[in-house]
Amino acid sequence: MNRKKATLTGLIAVLLWSAIVGLIRGVSESLGATGGAAMIYTVGAFFLLLSVGLPKLSTFPRRYLWCGGLLFVSYELCLSLSIGYAHSGRQAIEVGMVNYLWPTFTMVSAILFNKHRANLLIVPGLLLSMIGICWVLGGAHGFDPAEMLANIQDNPLSYGLAFLGAVIWAAYCTVTARIANGKNGVTPFFMMVAAVLWIKYLSSGGGAMTFNLQAIVYLALAAAAMGFGYAAWNVGILHGNVTVLAGASYFIPVISAALAARLLHAPLSTNFWLGACMVCGGSILCWVATRGRARQTSAQTEPGH
């Protein structure tokens, strides 16, 4: 595959992952938060087996399998359940935006723990991302501390899981950059996520799953977006233009909100879009802050969704 086709394939991954929030929410509305997530990761693991295959685990560093696997599973649980537990489509989009703090946190972690050097742009980048999230959670009035607090108090579990997920993914990127030795355990990790979700689903007494045409379509699309998204990204990152792909990945929050608003029929205010753009802008500033000193950061090879 030539470089242009590989880069295009990687950009398809960005588009697929941008649809994740709306698709997970669509599945959870019919199959439940836990049951729907379990189905998504089960089918997603099957797609990964078909596209990426199951690697030879004996060649993987033990620390990566244990530490990386634990962090990966924890992140995916936080992501899927935070969206599934949201009280509405609008809240699911807000929760997804909180999750997209991971690029900024990843850059900060790379500086603190992987000794990546950065210039002073890292400070306004971090501040802009955090202000953007506050703007998103402030509702129609933009930066409104009272409204933001009321939104969080309405569903602290979803918002808390999303924020924790952003921190965990930053830790995963930082850790795997040091101990993975170029290995990619996404297929077995997806299988582990599915197993944990099924255990949670069964131990909590299960729950009703309404399988209709809409649920099946959303399930297939969500699993494909996750599974084939990873496969497409691997092609792009190995054979395409890494700089283009890394830059494109920082626009996932805005693209994701646009797709989710369409899928979930949840209109978003002008202030929401302003906050979303701030989150993207903050991430890009953090990337620029490290770009000149470290030519390739962990966020370029380990994207979240």
Short mmCIF file of C-alpha atoms in Angstrom, two decimals:
data_model
loop_
_atom_site.label_atom_id
_atom_site.label_comp_id
_atom_site.label_asym_id
_atom_site.label_seq_id
_atom_site.Cartn_x
_atom_site.Cartn_y
_atom_site.Cartn_z
CA MET A 1 0.00 0.00 0.00
CA ASN A 2 1.40 3.41 -0.96
CA ARG A 3 1.73 6.28 1.51
CA LYS A 4 -1.31 8.24 0.32
CA LYS A 5 -3.66 5.24 0.56
CA ALA A 6 -2.26 4.35 3.98
CA THR A 7 -2.82 7.91 5.21
CA LEU A 8 -6.39 7.86 3.87
CA THR A 9 -6.97 4.56 5.67
CA GLY A 10 -5.74 6.16 8.89
CA LEU A 11 -8.07 9.11 8.38
CA ILE A 12 -10.96 6.65 8.03
CA ALA A 13 -10.06 5.43 11.53
CA VAL A 14 -10.43 8.99 12.83
CA LEU A 15 -13.90 9.19 11.28
CA LEU A 16 -14.89 5.77 12.67
CA TRP A 17 -13.81 6.67 16.19
CA SER A 18 -15.59 10.00 15.95
CA ALA A 19 -18.87 8.10 15.65
CA ILE A 20 -18.28 6.03 18.79
CA VAL A 21 -20.12 8.24 21.30
CA GLY A 22 -23.35 8.36 19.32
CA LEU A 23 -23.21 4.66 18.44
CA ILE A 24 -22.52 3.45 21.99
CA ARG A 25 -25.40 5.55 23.24
CA GLY A 26 -27.66 4.20 20.51
CA VAL A 27 -26.84 0.61 21.50
CA SER A 28 -27.27 1.25 25.23
CA GLU A 29 -30.77 2.67 24.71
CA SER A 30 -31.93 -0.76 23.48
CA LEU A 31 -29.57 -3.23 25.15
CA GLY A 32 -28.73 -1.43 28.39
CA ALA A 33 -25.49 0.21 29.52
CA THR A 34 -23.65 -2.98 30.56
CA GLY A 35 -25.32 -5.47 28.21
CA GLY A 36 -24.95 -3.15 25.24
CA ALA A 37 -21.27 -2.52 25.98
CA ALA A 38 -20.66 -6.26 26.39
CA MET A 39 -22.23 -6.92 22.99
CA ILE A 40 -20.21 -4.12 21.34
CA TYR A 41 -16.86 -5.40 22.60
CA THR A 42 -17.75 -9.03 21.85
CA VAL A 43 -18.58 -8.25 18.21
CA GLY A 44 -15.69 -5.77 18.06
CA ALA A 45 -13.27 -8.47 19.21
CA PHE A 46 -14.60 -10.73 16.45
CA PHE A 47 -13.97 -7.99 13.86
CA LEU A 48 -10.45 -7.53 15.20
CA LEU A 49 -9.78 -11.25 14.93
CA LEU A 50 -10.80 -11.06 11.28
CA SER A 51 -8.84 -7.90 10.45
CA VAL A 52 -5.82 -7.86 12.77
CA GLY A 53 -5.71 -11.43 14.04
CA LEU A 54 -4.60 -12.77 17.41
CA PRO A 55 -0.94 -12.06 18.11
CA LYS A 56 1.45 -14.54 19.70
CA LEU A 57 1.26 -13.46 23.32
CA SER A 58 4.44 -15.29 24.29
CA THR A 59 6.40 -12.63 22.38
CA PHE A 60 4.85 -9.78 24.37
CA PRO A 61 6.60 -8.19 27.38
CA ARG A 62 4.92 -9.45 30.54
CA ARG A 63 4.68 -5.95 32.02
CA TYR A 64 2.85 -4.71 28.92
CA LEU A 65 0.34 -7.57 29.06
CA TRP A 66 -0.45 -7.01 32.72
CA CYS A 67 -0.11 -3.25 33.16
CA GLY A 68 -1.17 -2.29 29.64
CA GLY A 69 -4.04 -4.77 29.69
CA LEU A 70 -5.33 -3.52 33.04
CA LEU A 71 -5.22 0.11 31.93
CA PHE A 72 -6.79 -0.64 28.53
CA VAL A 73 -9.65 -2.63 30.05
CA SER A 74 -10.23 0.02 32.72
CA TYR A 75 -10.38 2.78 30.12
CA GLU A 76 -12.82 0.98 27.85
CA LEU A 77 -15.07 0.21 30.81
CA CYS A 78 -15.05 3.88 31.84
CA LEU A 79 -15.75 5.03 28.28
CA SER A 80 -18.60 2.68 27.46
CA LEU A 81 -20.35 2.79 30.84
CA SER A 82 -20.08 6.57 31.21
CA ILE A 83 -21.93 6.99 27.92
CA GLY A 84 -24.37 4.17 28.66
CA TYR A 85 -25.28 5.55 32.09
CA ALA A 86 -25.95 9.06 30.72
CA HIS A 87 -29.51 10.27 31.31
CA SER A 88 -30.00 11.69 27.82
CA GLY A 89 -28.41 12.00 24.41
CA ARG A 90 -27.21 15.53 25.21
CA GLN A 91 -25.60 14.32 28.43
CA ALA A 92 -23.93 11.44 26.59
CA ILE A 93 -22.32 13.97 24.23
CA GLU A 94 -21.13 16.07 27.19
CA VAL A 95 -19.70 12.95 28.86
CA GLY A 96 -17.93 12.06 25.63
CA MET A 97 -16.39 15.53 25.54
CA VAL A 98 -15.00 15.07 29.06
CA ASN A 99 -13.40 11.83 27.86
CA TYR A 100 -11.66 13.81 25.10
CA LEU A 101 -9.43 15.47 27.67
CA TRP A 102 -7.14 12.47 27.12
CA PRO A 103 -4.90 14.12 24.46
CA THR A 104 -4.07 16.99 26.80
CA PHE A 105 -3.52 14.67 29.77
CA THR A 106 -1.35 12.41 27.59
CA MET A 107 0.94 15.28 26.65
CA VAL A 108 1.27 16.36 30.28
CA SER A 109 1.99 12.76 31.34
CA ALA A 110 4.63 12.39 28.63
CA ILE A 111 6.37 15.48 29.99
CA LEU A 112 6.14 14.45 33.65
CA PHE A 113 6.92 10.74 33.36
CA ASN A 114 8.58 10.10 29.98
CA LYS A 115 10.86 13.15 30.21
CA HIS A 116 9.52 14.70 26.99
CA ARG A 117 10.56 18.32 26.74
CA ALA A 118 8.08 21.09 25.99
CA ASN A 119 7.90 24.86 25.71
CA LEU A 120 5.61 27.20 27.65
CA LEU A 121 2.67 26.63 25.28
CA ILE A 122 1.85 23.57 27.38
CA VAL A 123 0.41 25.86 30.11
CA PRO A 124 -2.17 27.75 27.99
CA GLY A 125 -2.94 24.46 26.20
CA LEU A 126 -3.87 22.73 29.46
CA LEU A 127 -5.84 25.75 30.69
CA LEU A 128 -7.73 26.11 27.39
CA SER A 129 -8.78 22.43 27.45
CA MET A 130 -10.07 22.68 31.02
CA ILE A 131 -11.90 25.96 30.34
CA GLY A 132 -13.43 24.34 27.24
CA ILE A 133 -14.84 21.47 29.32
CA CYS A 134 -16.26 23.96 31.82
CA TRP A 135 -17.85 25.81 28.89
CA VAL A 136 -19.39 22.57 27.60
CA LEU A 137 -20.80 21.62 31.01
CA GLY A 138 -22.14 25.13 31.60
CA GLY A 139 -25.03 24.51 29.23
CA ALA A 140 -26.57 27.20 27.06
CA HIS A 141 -24.99 29.97 29.15
CA GLY A 142 -21.41 28.93 28.49
CA PHE A 143 -19.09 29.34 31.47
CA ASP A 144 -21.59 29.09 34.32
CA PRO A 145 -20.20 27.43 37.50
CA ALA A 146 -23.65 26.94 39.03
CA GLU A 147 -25.04 25.25 35.92
CA MET A 148 -21.88 23.16 35.53
CA LEU A 149 -22.16 21.93 39.12
CA ALA A 150 -25.85 21.15 38.65
CA ASN A 151 -25.08 19.10 35.53
CA ILE A 152 -22.40 17.09 37.33
CA GLN A 153 -24.63 16.53 40.38
CA ASP A 154 -27.37 15.24 38.08
CA ASN A 155 -25.17 12.29 37.10
CA PRO A 156 -21.81 12.24 38.92
CA LEU A 157 -21.20 8.61 37.94
CA SER A 158 -21.14 9.27 34.19
CA TYR A 159 -19.06 12.44 34.41
CA GLY A 160 -16.73 10.85 36.96
CA LEU A 161 -16.16 7.75 34.83
CA ALA A 162 -15.47 9.88 31.75
CA PHE A 163 -12.89 12.01 33.59
CA LEU A 164 -11.29 8.92 35.13
CA GLY A 165 -11.17 7.34 31.68
CA ALA A 166 -9.29 10.33 30.27
CA VAL A 167 -6.70 10.03 33.05
CA ILE A 168 -6.39 6.25 32.58
CA TRP A 169 -5.89 6.51 28.81
CA ALA A 170 -3.18 9.10 29.33
CA ALA A 171 -1.51 6.66 31.73
CA TYR A 172 -1.89 3.83 29.20
CA CYS A 173 -0.24 5.89 26.45
CA THR A 174 2.58 6.90 28.78
CA VAL A 175 3.20 3.38 30.10
CA THR A 176 2.95 1.50 26.81
CA ALA A 177 5.33 3.93 25.11
CA ARG A 178 7.97 2.65 27.53
CA ILE A 179 7.21 -1.06 27.94
CA ALA A 180 5.32 -2.32 24.84
CA ASN A 181 8.41 -2.73 22.64
CA GLY A 182 6.31 -2.04 19.56
CA LYS A 183 3.73 -4.73 20.37
CA ASN A 184 -0.01 -4.13 19.98
CA GLY A 185 -2.34 -6.17 22.18
CA VAL A 186 -5.61 -4.60 21.07
CA THR A 187 -7.26 -7.92 20.07
CA PRO A 188 -6.68 -9.81 23.36
CA PHE A 189 -7.39 -6.61 25.29
CA PHE A 190 -10.76 -6.26 23.54
CA MET A 191 -11.55 -9.86 24.45
CA MET A 192 -10.70 -9.07 28.08
CA VAL A 193 -13.02 -6.03 28.05
CA ALA A 194 -15.87 -8.17 26.69
CA ALA A 195 -15.27 -10.84 29.35
CA VAL A 196 -15.28 -8.32 32.21
CA LEU A 197 -18.47 -6.69 30.93
CA TRP A 198 -20.25 -10.04 30.62
CA ILE A 199 -19.19 -10.92 34.18
CA LYS A 200 -20.57 -7.59 35.39
CA TYR A 201 -23.76 -8.07 33.39
CA LEU A 202 -24.40 -11.59 34.75
CA SER A 203 -23.38 -10.81 38.33
CA SER A 204 -25.83 -7.89 38.45
CA GLY A 205 -28.72 -10.09 37.38
CA GLY A 206 -28.55 -9.39 33.68
CA GLY A 207 -31.26 -7.15 32.31
CA ALA A 208 -33.61 -6.86 29.41
CA MET A 209 -32.15 -6.50 25.94
CA THR A 210 -34.49 -5.35 23.20
CA PHE A 211 -33.13 -6.59 19.89
CA ASN A 212 -34.78 -4.72 17.06
CA LEU A 213 -33.52 -3.57 13.68
CA GLN A 214 -32.23 -0.26 15.05
CA ALA A 215 -30.36 -1.97 17.92
CA ILE A 216 -28.74 -4.49 15.56
CA VAL A 217 -27.67 -1.77 13.10
CA TYR A 218 -26.21 0.40 15.87
CA LEU A 219 -24.46 -2.63 17.38
CA ALA A 220 -22.87 -3.62 14.08
CA LEU A 221 -21.77 -0.05 13.38
CA ALA A 222 -20.38 0.51 16.89
CA ALA A 223 -18.42 -2.76 16.87
CA ALA A 224 -17.11 -2.07 13.37
CA ALA A 225 -16.13 1.49 14.30
CA MET A 226 -14.08 0.21 17.23
CA GLY A 227 -12.65 -2.95 15.71
CA PHE A 228 -11.95 -1.78 12.16
CA GLY A 229 -10.96 1.64 13.51
CA TYR A 230 -7.96 0.09 15.24
CA ALA A 231 -7.09 -1.96 12.17
CA ALA A 232 -7.28 1.11 9.90
CA TRP A 233 -5.22 3.20 12.33
CA ASN A 234 -2.47 0.57 12.43
CA VAL A 235 -2.21 0.67 8.63
CA GLY A 236 -2.06 4.45 8.64
CA ILE A 237 0.47 4.77 11.43
CA LEU A 238 2.78 2.12 9.92
CA HIS A 239 2.68 3.18 6.27
CA GLY A 240 1.10 6.65 6.10
CA ASN A 241 1.89 10.23 7.08
CA VAL A 242 2.05 10.18 10.88
CA THR A 243 2.03 13.98 11.18
CA VAL A 244 -1.22 14.29 9.20
CA LEU A 245 -2.85 11.51 11.22
CA ALA A 246 -1.75 12.93 14.56
CA GLY A 247 -3.09 16.37 13.63
CA ALA A 248 -6.40 14.93 12.42
CA SER A 249 -6.88 12.94 15.64
CA TYR A 250 -7.05 16.17 17.67
CA PHE A 251 -10.24 17.17 15.85
CA ILE A 252 -12.09 14.02 16.98
CA PRO A 253 -14.00 15.88 19.77
CA VAL A 254 -15.70 18.29 17.35
CA ILE A 255 -16.39 15.63 14.70
CA SER A 256 -17.67 13.26 17.40
CA ALA A 257 -20.07 15.86 18.82
CA ALA A 258 -21.41 16.64 15.34
CA LEU A 259 -22.03 12.98 14.51
CA ALA A 260 -23.50 12.21 17.95
CA ALA A 261 -25.85 15.20 17.76
CA ARG A 262 -27.09 13.88 14.43
CA LEU A 263 -27.42 10.25 15.53
CA LEU A 264 -29.06 11.04 18.87
CA HIS A 265 -31.23 13.94 17.63
CA ALA A 266 -29.72 16.15 20.35
CA PRO A 267 -29.33 19.80 19.25
CA LEU A 268 -26.29 21.54 20.71
CA SER A 269 -25.93 25.22 21.62
CA THR A 270 -23.42 27.66 20.21
CA ASN A 271 -21.68 27.72 23.58
CA PHE A 272 -21.26 23.95 23.46
CA TRP A 273 -19.46 24.24 20.12
CA LEU A 274 -17.30 27.02 21.48
CA GLY A 275 -16.29 24.80 24.40
CA ALA A 276 -15.63 21.84 22.09
CA CYS A 277 -13.36 24.01 19.94
CA MET A 278 -11.51 25.09 23.07
CA VAL A 279 -10.88 21.45 23.99
CA CYS A 280 -9.48 20.81 20.50
CA GLY A 281 -7.45 24.00 20.58
CA GLY A 282 -5.98 23.15 23.97
CA SER A 283 -4.96 19.70 22.77
CA ILE A 284 -3.33 21.15 19.67
CA LEU A 285 -1.40 23.72 21.74
CA CYS A 286 -0.11 20.92 23.98
CA TRP A 287 0.93 18.96 20.88
CA VAL A 288 2.71 21.98 19.41
CA ALA A 289 4.45 22.54 22.77
CA THR A 290 6.09 19.11 22.54
CA ARG A 291 6.37 18.90 18.76
CA GLY A 292 9.61 20.82 18.42
CA ARG A 293 11.39 18.97 21.20
CA ALA A 294 10.05 15.45 20.73
CA ARG A 295 9.31 14.49 17.16
CA GLN A 296 6.82 11.83 18.03
CA THR A 297 4.73 11.51 21.14
CA SER A 298 2.84 8.59 22.55
CA ALA A 299 -0.47 10.19 21.57
CA GLN A 300 0.47 9.80 17.92
CA THR A 301 0.68 6.04 18.15
CA GLU A 302 -1.88 5.29 20.87
CA PRO A 303 -5.06 7.24 20.10
CA GLY A 304 -8.18 7.08 22.20
CA HIS A 305 -11.74 7.23 20.97
#
